[in-house]
Coordinates of C-alpha atoms and ligand atoms in Angstrom, one line a residue:
X131 CA 7.1 26.7 171.5
X132 CA 5.0 29.4 173.2
X133 CA 8.2 31.0 174.5
X134 CA 9.8 31.1 171.0
X135 CA 6.6 32.7 169.6
X136 CA 6.6 35.4 172.3
X137 CA 10.3 36.1 171.7
X138 CA 9.6 36.4 168.0
X139 CA 6.7 38.8 168.6
X140 CA 8.8 40.9 170.9
X141 CA 11.7 41.1 168.4
X142 CA 9.3 42.0 165.6
X143 CA 7.7 44.8 167.6
X144 CA 11.0 46.2 168.7
X145 CA 12.4 46.0 165.1
X146 CA 9.3 47.7 163.7
X147 CA 9.6 50.6 166.2
X148 CA 13.3 51.1 165.7
X149 CA 12.8 51.1 161.9
X150 CA 10.2 54.0 161.9
X151 CA 11.4 56.5 159.4
X152 CA 10.9 60.0 160.7
X153 CA 10.1 62.6 158.0
X154 CA 10.5 65.9 159.8
X155 CA 9.4 68.0 156.9
X156 CA 6.2 66.0 156.6
X157 CA 5.6 66.2 160.3
X158 CA 6.0 70.0 160.3
X159 CA 3.7 70.3 157.3
X160 CA 1.1 68.4 159.2
X161 CA 1.7 70.5 162.4
X162 CA 1.3 73.7 160.4
X163 CA -2.0 72.6 158.8
X164 CA -3.3 71.4 162.2
X165 CA -2.3 74.6 163.9
X166 CA -3.8 76.8 161.1
X167 CA -7.1 75.3 162.3
X168 CA -6.1 75.9 165.9
X169 CA -5.4 79.6 165.2
X170 CA -8.7 80.0 163.3
X171 CA -10.6 78.4 166.3
X172 CA -8.8 80.8 168.7
X173 CA -9.5 84.4 167.8
X174 CA -9.4 85.5 171.5
X175 CA -5.9 86.0 172.8
X176 CA -7.0 85.4 176.4
X177 CA -8.1 81.9 175.8
X178 CA -5.1 79.6 175.4
X179 CA -5.4 76.2 173.9
X180 CA -4.8 73.5 176.6
X181 CA -6.7 70.3 175.9
X182 CA -10.1 68.7 175.3
X183 CA -13.0 68.6 177.8
X184 CA -14.9 65.4 178.6
X185 CA -17.7 66.6 176.3
X186 CA -15.2 66.8 173.5
X187 CA -15.2 70.6 173.4
X188 CA -11.8 72.5 173.6
X189 CA -10.4 73.2 177.0
X190 CA -8.9 76.8 177.0
X191 CA -7.1 78.4 179.8
X192 CA -6.1 81.9 180.9
X193 CA -2.5 83.4 180.8
X194 CA -1.9 82.6 184.4
X195 CA -2.3 78.9 183.9
X196 CA 1.1 77.1 183.9
X197 CA 0.7 76.0 180.2
X198 CA 0.0 79.4 178.7
X199 CA 3.5 79.6 177.0
X200 CA 3.4 76.4 175.2
X201 CA 1.2 77.4 172.3
X202 CA 3.3 80.4 171.5
X203 CA 6.4 78.2 171.9
X204 CA 5.1 75.7 169.4
X205 CA 4.3 78.5 166.9
X206 CA 7.9 79.6 167.2
X207 CA 9.1 76.0 166.4
X208 CA 6.8 75.9 163.3
X209 CA 8.3 79.3 162.3
X210 CA 11.8 78.0 162.9
X211 CA 11.2 75.0 160.6
X212 CA 9.2 76.7 157.9
X213 CA 10.6 80.3 158.0
X214 CA 7.2 81.4 156.8
X215 CA 6.4 85.0 158.0
X216 CA 2.8 84.2 159.0
X217 CA 4.1 81.8 161.7
X218 CA 6.4 84.6 163.1
X219 CA 3.4 86.9 163.2
X220 CA 1.2 84.3 165.0
X221 CA 4.0 83.3 167.4
X222 CA 4.5 87.0 168.3
X223 CA 0.8 87.5 169.0
X224 CA 0.5 84.4 171.2
X225 CA 3.8 85.2 172.9
X226 CA 2.9 88.8 173.8
X227 CA -0.5 87.4 175.1
X228 CA 1.5 86.1 178.1
X229 CA 3.3 89.4 178.8
X230 CA 1.6 90.3 182.0
X231 CA 2.8 87.0 183.7
X232 CA 6.3 88.5 184.0
X233 CA 5.0 90.1 187.3
X234 CA 3.4 86.9 188.6
X235 CA 5.1 85.9 191.8
X236 CA 2.4 83.4 192.8
X237 CA 3.7 80.6 190.6
X238 CA 6.9 78.6 190.1
X239 CA 5.9 77.9 186.5
X240 CA 7.4 81.1 184.9
X241 CA 10.0 79.0 183.1
X242 CA 7.3 77.2 181.2
X243 CA 5.1 80.3 180.8
X244 CA 7.8 82.8 179.7
X245 CA 10.9 80.9 178.5
X246 CA 9.0 78.6 176.0
X247 CA 7.4 81.5 174.1
X248 CA 9.7 84.5 174.8
X249 CA 12.9 82.4 175.0
X250 CA 12.3 80.8 171.6
X251 CA 11.1 84.1 170.2
X252 CA 14.3 85.9 171.4
X253 CA 16.5 83.1 170.1
X254 CA 15.0 83.4 166.7
X255 CA 14.5 87.2 166.4
X256 CA 16.7 89.0 169.0
X257 CA 13.6 91.1 169.8
X258 CA 14.7 93.2 172.8
X259 CA 11.2 93.5 174.2
X260 CA 11.2 89.7 174.7
X261 CA 14.5 89.9 176.6
X262 CA 13.3 92.6 179.0
X263 CA 10.0 90.8 179.8
X264 CA 12.0 87.6 180.6
X265 CA 14.5 89.4 182.8
X266 CA 11.6 90.8 184.8
X267 CA 10.0 87.4 184.9
X268 CA 13.2 85.8 186.2
X269 CA 13.3 88.3 189.1
X270 CA 9.7 87.4 189.9
X271 CA 10.5 83.7 189.9
X272 CA 13.6 84.2 192.1
X273 CA 11.3 85.7 194.8
X274 CA 10.1 82.2 195.4
X275 CA 13.6 81.0 196.5
X276 CA 14.1 81.0 200.3
X277 CA 17.8 80.6 201.1
X278 CA 16.9 79.0 204.5
X279 CA 15.2 76.2 202.6
X280 CA 17.5 76.2 199.6
X281 CA 14.7 75.6 197.0
X282 CA 12.2 77.5 194.9
X283 CA 8.8 77.0 196.4
X284 CA 6.4 75.4 193.9
X285 CA 3.0 75.9 195.4
X286 CA 1.9 78.1 198.3
X287 CA 0.2 75.2 200.0
X288 CA -0.4 71.5 199.7
X289 CA -3.0 69.1 201.2
X290 CA -2.0 68.2 204.8
X291 CA -1.3 71.8 205.8
X292 CA 2.2 72.0 204.1
X293 CA 3.3 75.4 203.2
X294 CA 6.6 74.8 201.3
X295 CA 6.0 72.0 198.7
X296 CA 8.5 71.5 195.9
X297 CA 7.7 69.4 192.9
X298 CA 10.1 67.6 190.6
X299 CA 8.5 69.6 187.7
X300 CA 10.3 72.7 189.1
X301 CA 13.6 71.5 187.6
X302 CA 12.2 72.7 184.3
X303 CA 12.3 76.4 185.4
X304 CA 16.1 76.4 185.9
X305 CA 16.9 76.7 182.2
X306 CA 15.1 80.1 182.3
X307 CA 17.1 81.2 185.3
X308 CA 20.4 80.1 183.7
X309 CA 19.5 82.2 180.6
X310 CA 18.7 85.2 182.8
X311 CA 21.9 84.8 184.8
X312 CA 24.0 84.8 181.6
X313 CA 22.1 87.6 180.0
X314 CA 21.9 90.0 183.0
X315 CA 25.2 89.0 184.8
X316 CA 23.2 88.2 187.9
X317 CA 25.2 85.4 189.5
X318 CA 22.5 84.9 192.2
X319 CA 20.2 83.4 189.7
X320 CA 22.9 80.8 188.7
X321 CA 23.7 80.0 192.3
X322 CA 20.1 79.6 193.4
X323 CA 19.5 77.2 190.5
X324 CA 22.5 75.1 191.5
X325 CA 21.3 75.0 195.1
X326 CA 17.8 74.0 194.1
X327 CA 19.1 71.2 191.8
X328 CA 21.4 69.9 194.5
X329 CA 18.7 69.8 197.2
X330 CA 16.3 68.1 194.7
X331 CA 18.9 65.4 194.2
X332 CA 19.1 64.9 197.9
X333 CA 15.4 64.7 198.7
X334 CA 13.5 63.9 195.5
X335 CA 15.6 61.0 194.1
X336 CA 15.3 57.4 195.3
X337 CA 18.1 54.8 195.2
X338 CA 16.7 53.4 191.9
X339 CA 16.9 56.9 190.3
X340 CA 13.1 57.4 190.1
X341 CA 11.8 60.5 191.8
X342 CA 9.1 61.5 194.2
X343 CA 6.6 64.1 192.9
X344 CA 6.2 66.5 195.9
X345 CA 8.6 67.0 198.8
X346 CA 7.1 69.1 201.6
X347 CA 9.7 71.2 203.5
X348 CA 9.7 73.0 206.8
X349 CA 11.0 76.6 207.3
X350 CA 14.7 75.5 207.7
X351 CA 14.7 73.0 204.8
X352 CA 13.8 70.0 206.9
X353 CA 11.8 67.3 205.0
X354 CA 8.3 66.9 206.4
X355 CA 6.8 64.6 203.9
X356 CA 7.3 62.9 200.6
X357 CA 4.1 62.8 198.5
X358 CA 2.5 62.6 195.1
X359 CA -0.1 64.9 193.6
X360 CA -0.5 63.6 190.1
X361 CA 1.1 60.1 190.4
X362 CA -0.5 56.8 191.3
X363 CA 1.1 56.6 194.8
X364 CA 3.6 58.5 196.9
X365 CA 6.3 56.0 196.1
X366 CA 5.4 55.3 192.5
X367 CA 7.2 56.7 189.4
X368 CA 4.7 59.2 187.9
X369 CA 5.7 59.2 184.2
X370 CA 5.8 62.9 183.5
X371 CA 7.6 63.7 186.7
X372 CA 10.3 61.3 185.6
X373 CA 10.6 63.0 182.2
X374 CA 10.8 66.5 183.8
X375 CA 13.6 65.3 186.1
X376 CA 15.5 63.7 183.2
X377 CA 15.2 66.9 181.1
X378 CA 16.0 69.1 184.1
X379 CA 19.3 67.4 184.9
X380 CA 20.4 67.3 181.3
X381 CA 20.0 71.1 181.3
X382 CA 21.9 71.3 184.6
X383 CA 24.8 69.5 182.9
X384 CA 24.6 71.7 179.8
X385 CA 24.7 74.9 181.9
X386 CA 27.3 73.9 184.5
X387 CA 29.3 71.1 183.0
X388 CA 29.3 69.4 186.4
X389 CA 29.7 65.7 185.8
X390 CA 27.4 64.7 188.7
X391 CA 24.4 66.1 186.8
X392 CA 25.3 64.1 183.7
X393 CA 25.7 60.9 185.8
X394 CA 22.3 61.5 187.3
X395 CA 20.7 62.1 184.0
X396 CA 22.2 58.9 182.6
X397 CA 21.0 57.0 185.6
X398 CA 17.5 58.4 185.3
X399 CA 17.4 57.5 181.5
X400 CA 18.6 54.0 182.3
X401 CA 16.0 53.5 184.9
X402 CA 13.3 54.6 182.5
X403 CA 14.5 52.8 179.4
X404 CA 15.1 49.5 181.3
X405 CA 11.8 49.7 183.2
X406 CA 9.9 46.4 182.7
X407 CA 6.7 48.4 182.2
X408 CA 8.0 50.6 179.4
X409 CA 6.0 49.4 176.3
X410 CA 7.8 48.5 173.1
X411 CA 6.9 51.8 171.4
X412 CA 8.5 53.5 174.4
X413 CA 5.6 55.8 175.1
X414 CA 5.1 55.3 178.8
X415 CA 2.0 54.6 180.8
X416 CA 0.9 57.6 182.8
X417 CA 2.6 56.0 185.8
X418 CA 5.3 53.4 185.5
X419 CA 3.5 51.3 188.1
X420 CA 0.3 51.2 186.1
X421 CA 0.9 49.0 183.0
X422 CA -2.1 48.5 180.9
X423 CA -3.7 51.9 181.8
X424 CA -3.6 55.1 179.8
X425 CA -0.4 56.1 178.0
X426 CA 1.0 59.6 178.5
X427 CA 2.2 60.9 175.1
X428 CA 3.4 64.1 176.9
X429 CA 5.8 62.1 179.1
X430 CA 7.0 60.4 175.9
X431 CA 7.6 63.6 174.0
X432 CA 9.5 65.3 176.9
X433 CA 11.6 62.1 177.3
X434 CA 12.3 61.9 173.6
X435 CA 13.5 65.5 173.3
X436 CA 15.7 65.0 176.5
X437 CA 17.2 61.7 175.2
X438 CA 18.3 63.3 172.0
X439 CA 20.2 66.0 173.9
X440 CA 21.6 63.4 176.3
X441 CA 23.0 61.4 173.3
X442 CA 25.2 64.3 172.3
X443 CA 27.2 64.0 175.5
X444 CA 28.7 60.7 174.6
X445 CA 29.2 57.8 177.0
X446 CA 28.6 54.1 176.6
X447 CA 24.8 54.4 176.1
X448 CA 24.8 57.4 173.8
X449 CA 23.7 55.4 170.8
X450 CA 20.9 53.9 172.8
X451 CA 19.6 57.3 174.0
X452 CA 19.6 58.5 170.4
X453 CA 17.8 55.4 169.1
X454 CA 15.2 55.3 171.8
X455 CA 14.6 59.0 171.5
X456 CA 14.0 58.6 167.8
X457 CA 11.8 55.5 168.5
X458 CA 9.6 57.6 170.7
X459 CA 9.3 60.4 168.1
X460 CA 8.6 57.7 165.5
X461 CA 5.8 56.2 167.6
X462 CA 4.3 59.7 168.2
X463 CA 4.4 60.5 164.5
X464 CA 1.8 57.8 163.8
X465 CA -1.5 56.4 165.0
X466 CA -2.7 56.1 167.6
X467 CA -0.8 59.1 168.9
X468 CA -0.9 61.4 166.0
X469 CA -4.3 62.9 165.3
X470 CA -6.1 63.0 162.0
X471 CA -6.0 66.3 160.2
X472 CA -8.8 68.7 161.4
X473 CA -9.7 66.4 164.4
X474 CA -8.5 66.4 168.0
X475 CA -9.5 70.0 168.5
X476 CA -6.5 70.8 166.3
X477 CA -3.9 69.4 168.6
X478 CA -1.2 67.3 167.0
X479 CA -1.0 64.5 169.5
X480 CA -3.6 62.4 171.3
X481 CA -3.4 60.2 174.4
X482 CA -1.8 62.2 177.2
X483 CA -2.8 62.3 180.8
X484 CA -2.8 65.5 182.9
X485 CA -3.9 64.6 186.3
X486 CA -5.4 61.1 186.7
X487 CA -5.9 61.0 190.5
X488 CA -7.7 64.4 190.2
X489 CA -9.9 63.0 187.5
X490 CA -8.8 65.7 185.1
X491 CA -7.3 65.5 181.5
X492 CA -7.3 61.7 181.1
X493 CA -6.4 60.4 177.7
X494 CA -6.6 63.7 176.0
X495 CA -4.4 66.0 173.9
X496 CA -2.2 68.4 175.9
X497 CA -0.6 71.5 174.5
X498 CA 2.8 70.7 176.0
X499 CA 2.8 67.2 174.4
X500 CA 2.7 69.0 171.1
X501 CA 5.4 71.5 172.2
X502 CA 8.0 68.9 173.2
X503 CA 7.2 66.7 170.2
X504 CA 8.0 69.6 167.9
X505 CA 11.1 70.4 169.9
X506 CA 12.2 66.8 169.6
X507 CA 11.7 66.8 165.9
X508 CA 13.8 69.9 165.6
X509 CA 16.6 68.4 167.7
X510 CA 16.5 65.2 165.5
X511 CA 16.8 67.4 162.4
X512 CA 19.7 69.3 163.9
X513 CA 21.5 66.1 164.8
X514 CA 21.0 64.7 161.3
X515 CA 22.4 67.9 159.7
X516 CA 25.4 67.7 161.9
X517 CA 25.7 64.0 160.9
X518 CA 25.7 63.2 164.7
X519 CA 24.1 59.9 164.0
X520 CA 24.8 56.5 165.3
Ligands
LIG231 N1 2.6 70.3 187.0 C1 3.0 70.1 185.7 C2 2.6 68.8 185.1 O1 1.4 68.4 185.2 O2 3.4 68.1 184.6

């Protein structure tokens, strides 16, 4: 009797989530209203919206923070959907606010910082200024690739005295380098991206297709340690890291058409979607080993956007990837994840986790959760228009 009741409850909750109707127009109307408030609260172009502080006040960051490009990127997505000139103007302003980071060789995050704002801006406007800034930025990023190691260095140091740490998040910078390789004709950028991705498969991925967060390398590419920084444990599946890897290998397949990347992306997706700790609404806990703790809406948003692209490459689980991607977006488009208008320091989504072991950004809005949520909504709209539905 108890078992039947539990089964019934499980079926109902699964059914409810898969039946969520996503109204992209309505979601963008909400995003635009919420971000009108965000723009009004941010007159200073050196203070980039990031999150909420423990005292409830906004957490703003400078342009050299890894997230500085997401706000401009989201403004471009709102412009793309609405085509309203005021969003183009706002997007341009917040994009150019990151301009000086094109010369920053001290971070591996230039893909996030430059490609999200300038890349979307260039795609939508063909503004040559954006192109030139990105080409310089790609050269800056490439200085962090040491051919002896065969990977782009993420951070300059990591606890324990390591000097060549590489994090799974770094897979997200390769899309930027592929764009730069195509646009400039510089084959080195293509080749180093492939080498980075191949070495990441070798050392970051575990037999079950979950990934480590940080691999610490020696000067000749030897693995010195496998660690975590933001996850619950060295050997646990930190949720956002899993989403970054999934997204990254889908991009690898898109850019190279090498089947091995698609196979890996599908295996990662299957690991995540079959995980016993993935909740019915499919928005993961901050670490897959920590059921019952905080959810990470950002990990959900990144995964949703990635799954929608993965569904376009066919295969036996394509329909599932599409449905689960839409389920996540549907979950995020309602309470408790979606904020009330004018609340949440003007961010769209609530309930993300930045760095729980560092006691920072726990159960808060995060600017990149909004960015990938909007991207996911646009991808969903595109698939619907192309009638690529299941
Ligand atoms: N390091 C990027 C992140 O927190 O996901």
